């Protein structure tokens, strides 16, 4: 009987404590994204809103650091289907769309093979991208969480990117 009461109390406490990021919650965070194809890093920010306990939307933006005479930024809108494993841990599939803008800087150099002067004017390319992936979220408290995501971006060289970030939930 003692074990049964303890089990019922534990189940009630688990149900009551499932309040980390519930319907109507907002979260804002900072993240770092890594492109495995280009081997480049992008700092970024994100804003999340939970429509239900199981579904949230995220708006995110990243600035890709200048590398090999190109730099870029992106903005994405994605949907996460939250699968809680415990009050402090969630897994979620990701699906979304975004905008990716790449700028190639102006190049001016002397070709060493042919000995001619080469000049290339900078060029900007804008793409609409699709993305899908998986994410994990670890809540440290009701207002502070860590998330790690792996996403595949379609239409920008079809690349795999990894993201790690911190969230403040309010």
PDB file of C-alpha atoms in Angstrom:
ATOM      1  CA  UNK A   1       0.000   0.000   0.000  1.00  0.00           C
ATOM      2  CA  UNK A   2       2.874   2.336   0.850  1.00  0.00           C
ATOM      3  CA  UNK A   3       4.413   1.769  -2.572  1.00  0.00           C
ATOM      4  CA  UNK A   4       1.091   2.398  -4.309  1.00  0.00           C
ATOM      5  CA  UNK A   5       0.641   5.763  -2.548  1.00  0.00           C
ATOM      6  CA  UNK A   6       4.242   6.683  -3.358  1.00  0.00           C
ATOM      7  CA  UNK A   7       3.679   5.747  -7.018  1.00  0.00           C
ATOM      8  CA  UNK A   8       0.480   7.835  -7.237  1.00  0.00           C
ATOM      9  CA  UNK A   9       2.201  10.850  -5.605  1.00  0.00           C
ATOM     10  CA  UNK A  10       5.198  10.515  -7.958  1.00  0.00           C
ATOM     11  CA  UNK A  11       2.877  10.346 -10.994  1.00  0.00           C
ATOM     12  CA  UNK A  12       1.010  13.444  -9.823  1.00  0.00           C
ATOM     13  CA  UNK A  13       4.273  15.343  -9.274  1.00  0.00           C
ATOM     14  CA  UNK A  14       5.519  14.362 -12.721  1.00  0.00           C
ATOM     15  CA  UNK A  15       2.283  15.601 -14.285  1.00  0.00           C
ATOM     16  CA  UNK A  16       2.372  18.879 -12.358  1.00  0.00           C
ATOM     17  CA  UNK A  17       6.039  19.534 -13.167  1.00  0.00           C
ATOM     18  CA  UNK A  18       5.531  19.204 -16.934  1.00  0.00           C
ATOM     19  CA  UNK A  19       5.406  22.984 -17.268  1.00  0.00           C
ATOM     20  CA  UNK A  20       8.668  23.760 -19.035  1.00  0.00           C
ATOM     21  CA  UNK A  21       7.687  25.360 -22.344  1.00  0.00           C
ATOM     22  CA  UNK A  22       3.944  24.823 -22.526  1.00  0.00           C
ATOM     23  CA  UNK A  23       1.338  26.287 -24.875  1.00  0.00           C
ATOM     24  CA  UNK A  24       1.599  30.069 -25.079  1.00  0.00           C
ATOM     25  CA  UNK A  25       5.253  30.248 -23.995  1.00  0.00           C
ATOM     26  CA  UNK A  26       7.817  32.313 -25.867  1.00  0.00           C
ATOM     27  CA  UNK A  27      11.546  31.623 -25.950  1.00  0.00           C
ATOM     28  CA  UNK A  28      14.448  33.690 -27.246  1.00  0.00           C
ATOM     29  CA  UNK A  29      17.932  32.361 -27.738  1.00  0.00           C
ATOM     30  CA  UNK A  30      21.369  32.538 -29.265  1.00  0.00           C
ATOM     31  CA  UNK A  31      23.012  29.758 -31.223  1.00  0.00           C
ATOM     32  CA  UNK A  32      26.039  28.780 -33.246  1.00  0.00           C
ATOM     33  CA  UNK A  33      25.571  26.903 -36.523  1.00  0.00           C
ATOM     34  CA  UNK A  34      28.246  24.859 -38.300  1.00  0.00           C
ATOM     35  CA  UNK A  35      28.187  23.906 -41.992  1.00  0.00           C
ATOM     36  CA  UNK A  36      29.891  20.559 -42.523  1.00  0.00           C
ATOM     37  CA  UNK A  37      30.141  21.164 -46.273  1.00  0.00           C
ATOM     38  CA  UNK A  38      31.718  24.635 -46.173  1.00  0.00           C
ATOM     39  CA  UNK A  39      33.353  24.190 -42.747  1.00  0.00           C
ATOM     40  CA  UNK A  40      32.095  27.589 -41.639  1.00  0.00           C
ATOM     41  CA  UNK A  41      30.451  28.936 -38.470  1.00  0.00           C
ATOM     42  CA  UNK A  42      27.422  31.223 -38.172  1.00  0.00           C
ATOM     43  CA  UNK A  43      26.294  32.953 -34.975  1.00  0.00           C
ATOM     44  CA  UNK A  44      22.555  33.451 -34.827  1.00  0.00           C
ATOM     45  CA  UNK A  45      19.421  34.285 -32.872  1.00  0.00           C
ATOM     46  CA  UNK A  46      16.026  32.591 -32.638  1.00  0.00           C
ATOM     47  CA  UNK A  47      12.532  33.279 -31.371  1.00  0.00           C
ATOM     48  CA  UNK A  48      10.126  30.442 -30.561  1.00  0.00           C
ATOM     49  CA  UNK A  49       6.417  30.297 -29.782  1.00  0.00           C
ATOM     50  CA  UNK A  50       4.557  27.233 -28.505  1.00  0.00           C
ATOM     51  CA  UNK A  51       1.117  26.876 -30.098  1.00  0.00           C
ATOM     52  CA  UNK A  52       0.420  23.753 -28.048  1.00  0.00           C
ATOM     53  CA  UNK A  53       2.429  21.557 -25.693  1.00  0.00           C
ATOM     54  CA  UNK A  54       3.364  19.489 -28.752  1.00  0.00           C
ATOM     55  CA  UNK A  55       3.831  22.058 -31.527  1.00  0.00           C
ATOM     56  CA  UNK A  56       5.958  25.202 -31.777  1.00  0.00           C
ATOM     57  CA  UNK A  57       7.162  27.593 -34.467  1.00  0.00           C
ATOM     58  CA  UNK A  58      10.628  29.118 -34.688  1.00  0.00           C
ATOM     59  CA  UNK A  59      11.961  32.145 -36.550  1.00  0.00           C
ATOM     60  CA  UNK A  60      15.754  32.155 -36.754  1.00  0.00           C
ATOM     61  CA  UNK A  61      18.516  34.120 -38.432  1.00  0.00           C
ATOM     62  CA  UNK A  62      22.220  33.386 -38.904  1.00  0.00           C
ATOM     63  CA  UNK A  63      25.167  35.398 -40.221  1.00  0.00           C
ATOM     64  CA  UNK A  64      27.798  33.204 -41.876  1.00  0.00           C
ATOM     65  CA  UNK A  65      31.281  34.535 -41.192  1.00  0.00           C
ATOM     66  CA  UNK A  66      33.343  35.659 -44.177  1.00  0.00           C
ATOM     67  CA  UNK A  67      35.401  32.828 -45.629  1.00  0.00           C
ATOM     68  CA  UNK A  68      37.159  32.435 -48.990  1.00  0.00           C
ATOM     69  CA  UNK A  69      35.784  35.780 -50.259  1.00  0.00           C
ATOM     70  CA  UNK A  70      32.143  34.973 -49.511  1.00  0.00           C
ATOM     71  CA  UNK A  71      29.761  35.747 -46.690  1.00  0.00           C
ATOM     72  CA  UNK A  72      26.090  34.958 -46.199  1.00  0.00           C
ATOM     73  CA  UNK A  73      23.060  35.272 -44.006  1.00  0.00           C
ATOM     74  CA  UNK A  74      19.880  33.275 -43.704  1.00  0.00           C
ATOM     75  CA  UNK A  75      16.442  33.596 -42.162  1.00  0.00           C
ATOM     76  CA  UNK A  76      14.249  30.563 -41.561  1.00  0.00           C
ATOM     77  CA  UNK A  77      10.759  29.711 -40.345  1.00  0.00           C
ATOM     78  CA  UNK A  78      10.386  26.181 -39.028  1.00  0.00           C
ATOM     79  CA  UNK A  79       7.902  24.026 -37.158  1.00  0.00           C
ATOM     80  CA  UNK A  80       8.908  21.630 -34.373  1.00  0.00           C
ATOM     81  CA  UNK A  81       6.812  18.640 -33.285  1.00  0.00           C
ATOM     82  CA  UNK A  82       7.739  18.271 -29.591  1.00  0.00           C
ATOM     83  CA  UNK A  83       8.059  14.771 -28.149  1.00  0.00           C
ATOM     84  CA  UNK A  84       8.666  15.028 -24.380  1.00  0.00           C
ATOM     85  CA  UNK A  85      10.691  12.193 -22.896  1.00  0.00           C
ATOM     86  CA  UNK A  86      10.679  13.833 -19.441  1.00  0.00           C
ATOM     87  CA  UNK A  87       9.838  17.317 -18.141  1.00  0.00           C
ATOM     88  CA  UNK A  88      13.418  18.375 -18.798  1.00  0.00           C
ATOM     89  CA  UNK A  89      14.095  16.606 -22.125  1.00  0.00           C
ATOM     90  CA  UNK A  90      12.397  16.831 -25.528  1.00  0.00           C
ATOM     91  CA  UNK A  91      13.130  15.465 -28.977  1.00  0.00           C
ATOM     92  CA  UNK A  92      11.574  17.080 -32.030  1.00  0.00           C
ATOM     93  CA  UNK A  93      11.439  16.697 -35.804  1.00  0.00           C
ATOM     94  CA  UNK A  94      12.015  19.942 -37.734  1.00  0.00           C
ATOM     95  CA  UNK A  95      10.536  21.103 -41.052  1.00  0.00           C
ATOM     96  CA  UNK A  96      10.788  24.571 -42.501  1.00  0.00           C
ATOM     97  CA  UNK A  97      11.547  27.067 -45.241  1.00  0.00           C
ATOM     98  CA  UNK A  98      13.980  29.917 -45.429  1.00  0.00           C
ATOM     99  CA  UNK A  99      15.835  32.574 -47.352  1.00  0.00           C
ATOM    100  CA  UNK A 100      19.596  32.303 -47.939  1.00  0.00           C
ATOM    101  CA  UNK A 101      21.645  35.189 -49.338  1.00  0.00           C
ATOM    102  CA  UNK A 102      25.277  34.724 -50.374  1.00  0.00           C
ATOM    103  CA  UNK A 103      27.622  37.535 -51.332  1.00  0.00           C
ATOM    104  CA  UNK A 104      30.869  36.924 -53.171  1.00  0.00           C
ATOM    105  CA  UNK A 105      33.315  39.774 -52.566  1.00  0.00           C
ATOM    106  CA  UNK A 106      35.131  41.656 -55.263  1.00  0.00           C
ATOM    107  CA  UNK A 107      38.344  39.902 -56.329  1.00  0.00           C
ATOM    108  CA  UNK A 108      41.364  41.620 -57.792  1.00  0.00           C
ATOM    109  CA  UNK A 109      44.556  39.625 -58.311  1.00  0.00           C
ATOM    110  CA  UNK A 110      47.354  38.707 -60.705  1.00  0.00           C
ATOM    111  CA  UNK A 111      47.045  35.224 -62.203  1.00  0.00           C
ATOM    112  CA  UNK A 112      50.382  33.502 -61.557  1.00  0.00           C
ATOM    113  CA  UNK A 113      50.034  30.987 -64.414  1.00  0.00           C
ATOM    114  CA  UNK A 114      49.172  33.331 -67.283  1.00  0.00           C
ATOM    115  CA  UNK A 115      50.516  36.574 -65.809  1.00  0.00           C
ATOM    116  CA  UNK A 116      47.281  38.474 -66.438  1.00  0.00           C
ATOM    117  CA  UNK A 117      45.372  40.781 -64.151  1.00  0.00           C
ATOM    118  CA  UNK A 118      42.000  39.311 -63.056  1.00  0.00           C
ATOM    119  CA  UNK A 119      39.131  41.416 -61.740  1.00  0.00           C
ATOM    120  CA  UNK A 120      35.767  40.058 -60.587  1.00  0.00           C
ATOM    121  CA  UNK A 121      32.959  42.283 -59.366  1.00  0.00           C
ATOM    122  CA  UNK A 122      31.113  41.109 -56.289  1.00  0.00           C
ATOM    123  CA  UNK A 123      27.914  39.164 -56.815  1.00  0.00           C
ATOM    124  CA  UNK A 124      24.938  38.399 -54.538  1.00  0.00           C
ATOM    125  CA  UNK A 125      22.832  35.264 -54.904  1.00  0.00           C
ATOM    126  CA  UNK A 126      19.491  34.777 -53.130  1.00  0.00           C
ATOM    127  CA  UNK A 127      17.874  31.368 -52.696  1.00  0.00           C
ATOM    128  CA  UNK A 128      14.709  29.947 -51.199  1.00  0.00           C
ATOM    129  CA  UNK A 129      15.613  26.895 -49.119  1.00  0.00           C
ATOM    130  CA  UNK A 130      13.825  24.004 -47.502  1.00  0.00           C
ATOM    131  CA  UNK A 131      15.087  22.286 -44.397  1.00  0.00           C
ATOM    132  CA  UNK A 132      14.322  19.246 -42.297  1.00  0.00           C
ATOM    133  CA  UNK A 133      16.025  17.565 -39.380  1.00  0.00           C
ATOM    134  CA  UNK A 134      15.929  16.512 -35.758  1.00  0.00           C
ATOM    135  CA  UNK A 135      16.498  18.401 -32.527  1.00  0.00           C
ATOM    136  CA  UNK A 136      16.994  17.740 -28.823  1.00  0.00           C
ATOM    137  CA  UNK A 137      16.217  20.142 -25.989  1.00  0.00           C
ATOM    138  CA  UNK A 138      17.471  19.842 -22.423  1.00  0.00           C
ATOM    139  CA  UNK A 139      15.735  22.132 -19.903  1.00  0.00           C
ATOM    140  CA  UNK A 140      17.978  23.105 -16.987  1.00  0.00           C
ATOM    141  CA  UNK A 141      15.178  25.060 -15.284  1.00  0.00           C
ATOM    142  CA  UNK A 142      11.686  26.207 -16.261  1.00  0.00           C
ATOM    143  CA  UNK A 143      13.253  29.258 -17.937  1.00  0.00           C
ATOM    144  CA  UNK A 144      16.601  28.059 -19.296  1.00  0.00           C
ATOM    145  CA  UNK A 145      17.341  25.356 -21.890  1.00  0.00           C
ATOM    146  CA  UNK A 146      20.018  24.002 -24.224  1.00  0.00           C
ATOM    147  CA  UNK A 147      19.120  22.749 -27.686  1.00  0.00           C
ATOM    148  CA  UNK A 148      21.088  20.829 -30.303  1.00  0.00           C
ATOM    149  CA  UNK A 149      19.824  20.361 -33.851  1.00  0.00           C
ATOM    150  CA  UNK A 150      20.912  18.597 -37.010  1.00  0.00           C
ATOM    151  CA  UNK A 151      19.309  19.904 -40.201  1.00  0.00           C
ATOM    152  CA  UNK A 152      19.635  19.244 -43.907  1.00  0.00           C
ATOM    153  CA  UNK A 153      19.275  22.348 -46.106  1.00  0.00           C
ATOM    154  CA  UNK A 154      17.949  21.801 -49.611  1.00  0.00           C
ATOM    155  CA  UNK A 155      18.872  24.133 -52.493  1.00  0.00           C
ATOM    156  CA  UNK A 156      21.997  25.715 -50.966  1.00  0.00           C
ATOM    157  CA  UNK A 157      24.428  23.072 -52.072  1.00  0.00           C
ATOM    158  CA  UNK A 158      22.259  20.535 -50.206  1.00  0.00           C
ATOM    159  CA  UNK A 159      24.272  20.721 -47.013  1.00  0.00           C
ATOM    160  CA  UNK A 160      24.058  19.282 -43.507  1.00  0.00           C
ATOM    161  CA  UNK A 161      24.298  21.825 -40.691  1.00  0.00           C
ATOM    162  CA  UNK A 162      24.505  21.413 -36.935  1.00  0.00           C
ATOM    163  CA  UNK A 163      23.263  23.971 -34.418  1.00  0.00           C
ATOM    164  CA  UNK A 164      23.766  24.337 -30.661  1.00  0.00           C
ATOM    165  CA  UNK A 165      22.177  27.101 -28.638  1.00  0.00           C
ATOM    166  CA  UNK A 166      20.807  28.409 -25.364  1.00  0.00           C
ATOM    167  CA  UNK A 167      17.190  29.460 -24.818  1.00  0.00           C
ATOM    168  CA  UNK A 168      15.520  31.746 -22.305  1.00  0.00           C
ATOM    169  CA  UNK A 169      11.856  30.726 -21.907  1.00  0.00           C
ATOM    170  CA  UNK A 170       9.238  33.230 -20.719  1.00  0.00           C
TER     171      UNK A 170
END
